[in-house]
Coordinates of C-alpha atoms and ligand atoms in Angstrom, one line a residue:
M1 CA -13.8 1.1 -6.6
T2 CA -13.5 4.8 -7.8
G3 CA -11.0 6.9 -9.4
N4 CA -8.6 4.1 -10.3
A5 CA -10.9 1.8 -11.9
A6 CA -11.9 4.5 -14.3
H7 CA -8.1 5.3 -15.3
A8 CA -7.4 1.2 -15.1
G9 CA -10.2 1.1 -18.2
F10 CA -10.8 -2.3 -19.6
A11 CA -13.3 -5.0 -19.8
I12 CA -13.1 -8.6 -18.9
E13 CA -15.3 -11.3 -20.2
V14 CA -14.8 -14.7 -19.2
R15 CA -16.2 -17.0 -22.2
Q16 CA -18.5 -19.5 -21.5
R17 CA -15.8 -22.4 -22.9
Y18 CA -13.7 -21.8 -20.1
S19 CA -15.8 -24.5 -18.4
D20 CA -15.4 -26.6 -20.9
V21 CA -11.4 -26.5 -20.8
A22 CA -11.7 -27.1 -16.9
P23 CA -15.1 -28.4 -15.9
D24 CA -13.7 -29.2 -12.1
R25 CA -11.4 -27.6 -10.1
W26 CA -8.0 -26.8 -11.0
P27 CA -5.6 -30.0 -10.1
V28 CA -4.2 -27.8 -7.2
S29 CA -5.1 -24.7 -5.0
I30 CA -3.4 -22.5 -3.0
E31 CA -4.1 -20.4 0.1
P32 CA -3.3 -16.7 0.1
L33 CA -0.8 -14.9 2.7
P34 CA -0.8 -12.4 4.9
D35 CA -2.0 -9.1 3.0
E36 CA -0.8 -10.9 -0.6
L37 CA -2.0 -8.8 -3.5
L38 CA -4.5 -10.9 -5.7
S39 CA -2.3 -10.8 -8.7
S40 CA 0.4 -12.4 -6.5
W41 CA -1.7 -15.1 -5.4
L42 CA -3.4 -15.6 -9.4
H43 CA 0.9 -15.7 -10.4
R44 CA 1.6 -18.6 -7.9
L45 CA -1.8 -20.3 -8.1
G46 CA -0.9 -20.6 -12.3
I47 CA 2.7 -21.8 -11.6
A48 CA 1.3 -24.4 -9.2
N49 CA -0.8 -25.3 -12.2
G50 CA 2.3 -25.7 -14.6
I51 CA 0.9 -22.6 -16.3
A52 CA 3.2 -19.4 -16.5
P53 CA 1.2 -16.3 -16.1
R54 CA 1.4 -15.1 -19.4
S55 CA -0.4 -18.0 -20.9
F56 CA -2.6 -18.0 -17.4
A57 CA -3.7 -14.5 -19.2
G58 CA -4.7 -16.4 -22.4
V59 CA -6.5 -19.1 -20.6
L60 CA -8.9 -16.9 -18.7
E61 CA -8.8 -15.1 -22.2
F62 CA -8.0 -11.8 -20.3
G63 CA -5.4 -10.5 -22.9
D64 CA -2.0 -8.8 -22.5
G65 CA -0.8 -6.4 -20.6
M66 CA -1.4 -5.7 -17.1
W67 CA -3.9 -8.2 -17.0
S68 CA -3.6 -9.2 -13.5
P69 CA -2.7 -5.6 -11.8
R70 CA -6.3 -4.5 -13.1
L71 CA -7.8 -7.1 -11.5
D72 CA -6.3 -6.0 -8.5
H73 CA -8.3 -2.7 -9.0
R74 CA -11.4 -4.4 -9.9
L75 CA -12.6 -8.0 -9.4
P76 CA -15.6 -8.5 -12.1
R77 CA -18.1 -11.0 -9.9
N78 CA -18.4 -13.5 -12.9
V79 CA -14.5 -13.9 -12.6
A80 CA -14.6 -14.0 -8.7
M81 CA -17.1 -16.9 -9.2
L82 CA -15.2 -18.6 -11.4
L83 CA -11.9 -18.7 -8.9
C84 CA -14.1 -19.5 -6.7
H85 CA -15.6 -22.2 -8.0
Q86 CA -11.9 -23.5 -9.3
T87 CA -9.9 -23.4 -6.2
H88 CA -12.8 -23.7 -3.7
L89 CA -11.8 -20.6 -1.4
P90 CA -14.6 -18.4 -0.1
L91 CA -15.1 -15.4 -1.9
G92 CA -14.3 -13.2 1.3
A93 CA -10.9 -14.7 1.0
I94 CA -10.8 -13.9 -2.8
S95 CA -12.2 -10.6 -3.0
S96 CA -10.3 -9.2 0.1
M97 CA -7.2 -9.4 -1.9
T98 CA -7.7 -6.9 -4.4
V99 CA -7.5 -2.8 -3.6
D100 CA -10.8 -2.1 -4.5
G101 CA -12.9 -0.1 -2.5
V102 CA -9.9 0.9 0.3
A103 CA -10.2 4.0 1.9
I104 CA -6.9 5.7 0.9
T105 CA -7.8 4.6 -2.6
A106 CA -5.7 7.9 -3.9
L107 CA -2.9 7.1 -2.9
L108 CA -2.4 3.9 -4.7
L109 CA 0.3 3.8 -7.2
P110 CA -0.8 4.3 -10.8
L111 CA -0.8 1.0 -12.8
R112 CA 1.8 1.7 -15.2
D113 CA 3.9 -0.7 -17.2
N114 CA 6.7 1.5 -17.6
A115 CA 9.7 2.9 -15.7
H116 CA 10.6 6.3 -16.3
R117 CA 13.5 8.2 -14.4
N118 CA 12.0 9.7 -11.4
R119 CA 8.8 8.0 -11.9
S120 CA 6.5 5.6 -10.1
T121 CA 6.1 2.1 -11.4
W122 CA 2.5 0.2 -9.9
M123 CA 4.7 -2.1 -7.5
Q124 CA 7.6 -2.0 -4.9
Y125 CA 9.0 -4.8 -3.0
C126 CA 11.3 -5.4 -0.1
P127 CA 14.2 -7.7 -0.8
L128 CA 14.2 -8.9 2.6
C129 CA 10.7 -9.8 2.7
L130 CA 10.8 -11.9 -0.3
A131 CA 14.3 -13.4 0.9
G132 CA 12.0 -15.0 4.1
D133 CA 9.2 -15.8 2.6
E134 CA 8.7 -19.7 1.6
A135 CA 6.9 -18.7 -1.0
P136 CA 8.0 -15.1 -2.3
Y137 CA 5.0 -13.2 -3.0
F138 CA 3.7 -9.2 -3.1
R139 CA 1.9 -7.4 -0.6
R140 CA -1.0 -5.0 -0.8
Q141 CA 0.9 -2.5 1.3
W142 CA 3.4 -2.3 -1.4
R143 CA 0.9 -0.8 -4.1
L144 CA 0.7 2.6 -1.5
A145 CA 2.6 5.5 -2.6
S146 CA 2.7 6.6 0.9
R147 CA 4.5 3.6 1.7
I148 CA 8.4 4.0 1.5
S149 CA 10.1 1.7 3.6
C150 CA 9.5 -2.1 5.1
F151 CA 7.7 -1.9 8.5
V152 CA 9.5 -5.0 9.8
H153 CA 13.2 -4.6 8.3
A154 CA 13.7 -0.7 8.5
C155 CA 15.0 -0.9 4.8
G156 CA 13.8 1.2 1.9
L157 CA 11.3 -0.3 -0.5
R158 CA 12.3 -0.8 -4.1
D159 CA 10.4 -0.4 -7.4
R160 CA 12.5 -1.7 -10.2
C161 CA 15.0 -4.5 -11.3
P162 CA 18.7 -3.8 -10.2
G163 CA 19.5 -5.5 -12.9
C164 CA 17.5 -4.3 -16.1
R165 CA 16.0 -0.9 -14.2
A166 CA 12.5 -1.9 -15.3
G167 CA 9.3 -2.2 -13.4
I168 CA 8.0 -5.0 -11.9
A169 CA 6.6 -7.4 -14.9
T170 CA 4.9 -10.7 -13.3
F171 CA 2.0 -10.2 -15.4
D172 CA 4.3 -11.1 -18.2
Q173 CA 6.2 -14.0 -17.0
A174 CA 6.4 -16.1 -20.0
D175 CA 8.3 -18.9 -18.1
L176 CA 7.2 -21.5 -14.8
V177 CA 9.5 -19.5 -12.6
S178 CA 8.9 -18.0 -9.0
Q179 CA 7.6 -14.5 -9.0
H180 CA 10.6 -12.9 -7.4
F181 CA 13.1 -13.4 -10.4
C182 CA 12.5 -10.2 -12.8
A183 CA 10.2 -11.2 -15.7
R184 CA 12.7 -8.8 -18.0
C185 CA 16.0 -10.1 -17.0
G186 CA 15.7 -13.0 -14.5
F187 CA 17.2 -10.9 -11.8
D188 CA 16.7 -12.8 -8.3
L189 CA 14.9 -9.6 -6.8
R190 CA 15.6 -10.9 -2.9
T191 CA 19.0 -10.0 -3.7
A192 CA 18.6 -5.9 -4.6
P193 CA 21.0 -4.0 -2.6
K194 CA 19.6 -2.8 0.8
A195 CA 17.9 0.7 0.4
S196 CA 18.4 2.8 3.1
V197 CA 15.9 5.1 5.0
K198 CA 16.8 7.8 7.9
A199 CA 14.7 7.1 11.0
S200 CA 13.1 10.2 10.8
A201 CA 11.4 9.7 7.4
R202 CA 10.6 6.1 8.3
R203 CA 8.8 7.3 12.0
L204 CA 7.0 9.9 9.6
E205 CA 5.8 7.4 7.2
R206 CA 4.3 5.4 10.0
A207 CA 3.0 8.2 11.6
I208 CA 1.1 9.2 8.1
A209 CA 0.2 5.4 8.1
D210 CA -1.6 5.8 11.5
I211 CA -3.5 8.7 10.6
C212 CA -4.8 7.4 7.6
R213 CA -6.0 4.0 9.4
V214 CA -7.2 6.0 12.3
E215 CA -9.2 8.6 10.4
S216 CA -10.3 6.2 7.9
V217 CA -12.2 4.2 10.7
R218 CA -13.4 7.4 12.5
D219 CA -14.7 9.5 9.4
S220 CA -13.9 9.3 5.5
A221 CA -13.8 13.2 5.0
R222 CA -10.9 13.2 7.4
T223 CA -9.0 10.7 5.7
S224 CA -9.4 12.6 2.4
D225 CA -8.1 15.6 4.0
A226 CA -5.2 13.2 5.5
V227 CA -4.7 11.8 1.8
S228 CA -4.7 15.0 -0.2
R229 CA -2.1 16.5 2.3
V230 CA 0.1 13.6 1.7
L231 CA -0.7 13.6 -2.0
R232 CA 0.7 17.0 -1.8
T233 CA 3.6 16.2 0.2
P234 CA 6.3 16.5 -2.7
V235 CA 4.9 20.3 -3.2
T236 CA 5.5 20.8 0.6
A237 CA 9.1 19.0 1.0
G238 CA 10.2 20.9 -2.1
V239 CA 11.2 17.7 -4.0
R240 CA 9.8 17.9 -7.4
S241 CA 7.1 20.0 -6.5
G242 CA 4.4 20.3 -9.1
M243 CA 4.3 16.4 -9.0
T244 CA 1.7 14.3 -6.5
L245 CA 3.4 12.2 -4.5
T246 CA 1.6 8.6 -6.5
N247 CA 4.0 9.8 -9.5
L248 CA 7.0 9.8 -7.7
S249 CA 9.9 6.8 -8.0
T250 CA 10.2 4.8 -4.3
A251 CA 13.5 7.0 -4.4
A252 CA 12.2 10.4 -5.3
R253 CA 9.8 9.5 -2.1
I254 CA 12.5 8.7 0.2
R255 CA 14.0 11.9 -0.7
C256 CA 10.4 13.4 -0.2
F257 CA 9.6 12.0 3.4
E258 CA 13.3 12.7 4.3
A259 CA 13.1 16.5 3.2
L260 CA 9.9 16.4 5.1
A261 CA 11.0 15.0 8.4
A262 CA 13.6 17.8 8.7
K263 CA 10.6 20.0 8.6
P264 CA 8.1 20.9 11.3
P265 CA 4.7 18.6 10.8
D266 CA 2.8 21.5 10.9
W267 CA 1.5 20.8 7.2
L268 CA -0.5 17.6 8.4
V269 CA -2.4 20.1 10.7
N270 CA -2.6 23.6 9.3
D271 CA -6.1 25.2 8.9
M272 CA -8.0 22.2 11.2
E273 CA -10.2 22.2 14.1
G274 CA -8.2 22.1 17.4
A275 CA -9.5 18.7 18.5
D276 CA -9.0 17.2 15.1
A277 CA -5.1 18.8 14.7
Y278 CA -4.5 17.5 18.5
R279 CA -5.4 13.5 17.4
R280 CA -2.8 14.2 14.3
W281 CA -0.5 15.5 16.5
M282 CA -0.3 12.5 19.1
I283 CA 0.1 10.3 16.5
V284 CA 3.4 11.9 15.1
A285 CA 4.2 12.9 18.9
A286 CA 3.7 8.9 19.7
G287 CA 6.5 8.4 17.3
G288 CA 9.1 9.2 19.7
H289 CA 10.4 12.5 18.7
E290 CA 11.0 14.7 21.6
A291 CA 11.0 17.7 19.3
M292 CA 7.8 16.8 18.2
I293 CA 6.4 16.4 21.9
A294 CA 7.6 19.8 22.6
R295 CA 5.8 21.4 19.5
F296 CA 2.7 19.5 20.6
A297 CA 2.8 21.2 23.8
D298 CA 3.4 24.8 22.1
F299 CA 0.5 23.6 19.7
L300 CA -1.7 22.9 23.1
E301 CA -0.8 26.2 24.8
T302 CA -1.5 28.0 21.8
H303 CA -4.9 26.9 21.3
Q304 CA -5.6 26.8 25.2
G305 CA -6.3 30.9 24.7
S306 CA -8.0 30.7 21.8
P307 CA -12.0 30.5 21.2
R308 CA -11.9 26.9 19.9
R309 CA -10.5 25.7 23.4
K310 CA -13.8 24.1 24.1
R311 CA -13.3 21.5 21.2
L312 CA -10.3 20.3 23.0
P313 CA -10.9 17.8 25.7
P314 CA -10.0 18.7 29.4
A315 CA -6.6 17.7 31.0
A316 CA -7.9 14.9 32.7
D317 CA -9.4 13.5 29.2
R318 CA -6.2 13.9 27.6
S319 CA -4.3 11.8 29.5
A320 CA -7.2 8.8 28.6
L321 CA -7.0 9.7 24.6
F322 CA -3.1 9.7 24.9
T323 CA -3.5 5.8 26.4
A324 CA -6.4 5.2 24.2
Y325 CA -4.0 6.4 20.8
F326 CA -1.2 4.3 22.2
R327 CA -3.6 1.2 22.9
I328 CA -4.6 1.9 19.0
M329 CA -0.5 2.0 17.8
Q330 CA 0.0 -1.5 19.8
S331 CA -2.7 -3.1 18.0
G332 CA -1.6 -1.7 15.1
S333 CA 2.4 -2.8 15.8
H334 CA 0.7 -6.1 16.4
H335 CA -1.2 -6.0 13.1
R336 CA 2.2 -5.0 11.5
G337 CA 3.5 -8.2 12.9
R338 CA 1.7 -10.2 10.8
Q339 CA 2.0 -8.0 8.0
S340 CA -1.8 -7.2 7.6
A341 CA -3.1 -4.6 5.7
E342 CA -3.1 -1.3 7.0
Y343 CA -5.8 0.4 4.9
Ligands
ZN1 ZN1 10.9 -6.4 4.4
ZN2 ZN1 15.6 -6.9 -14.7

């Protein structure tokens, strides 16, 4: 874990005497759901064993506040081993629910326990996903500032309770109720009104997710370049400029992406080498936007005459590259269908 671990600054110690309280495994163990966040699984685990999240924090001697979201960011080995021992889940299954070490850590929403107007909160959700879940749970991908909509339901994500405007505070739930009820006012988050996002903004969001995913596999330097461009999008879009994307509420980020989608995507490729820019153009163009494809053609023509042309693949290879990228997209869609992580 890098930046956000330092930001989270905390210390956790599981005392020896916990083994006196629960010497054997806990009565009920539950399986993690696809792309489930560790904190979400912990809340469900606590409730399944008859302990509300706030009390569960006390049992584990983690103290008050955002105890479980902090574990999402950094899971100390002794805590991981304790969870392994008590649930008999493999260590890998537990640690893979964290967001520790993801390639695009800088895009994670900061852990913030309040919900000031237009500012980000730590968690987003899709009401329709929660409504469709047999056991409603929170996804790892909802922690990312670069996510504004649900790829399954094509609606906007939300980051507040419509009933009381507070952020999600499942970690502070004092009652034995499922985590789709607001911990502050009891509102059923599954019934939150649908938020709309323009199709152009959703295409851009998807292209950004694909660029980050493809580049994080290839090269971390390119990922950081993509990530820093994405963090600066409020400035590029002229929406609440001066703030980084991670500080904006979901509603403000939706406005940001909608404004950005109306502009040419040059901001993604400015000052880049031809071949690297080419890959990003391919991904944006694959979003099906005809105007983007036309601009891509213009871009190629412009660079054919430049000294960098040797860095561009020859025409025959270009179609192979296009095919390869579509294959990556399709495999990405397949993963998305299963709602797996996109880091
Ligand atoms: Zn959804
Ligand atoms: Zn509420």
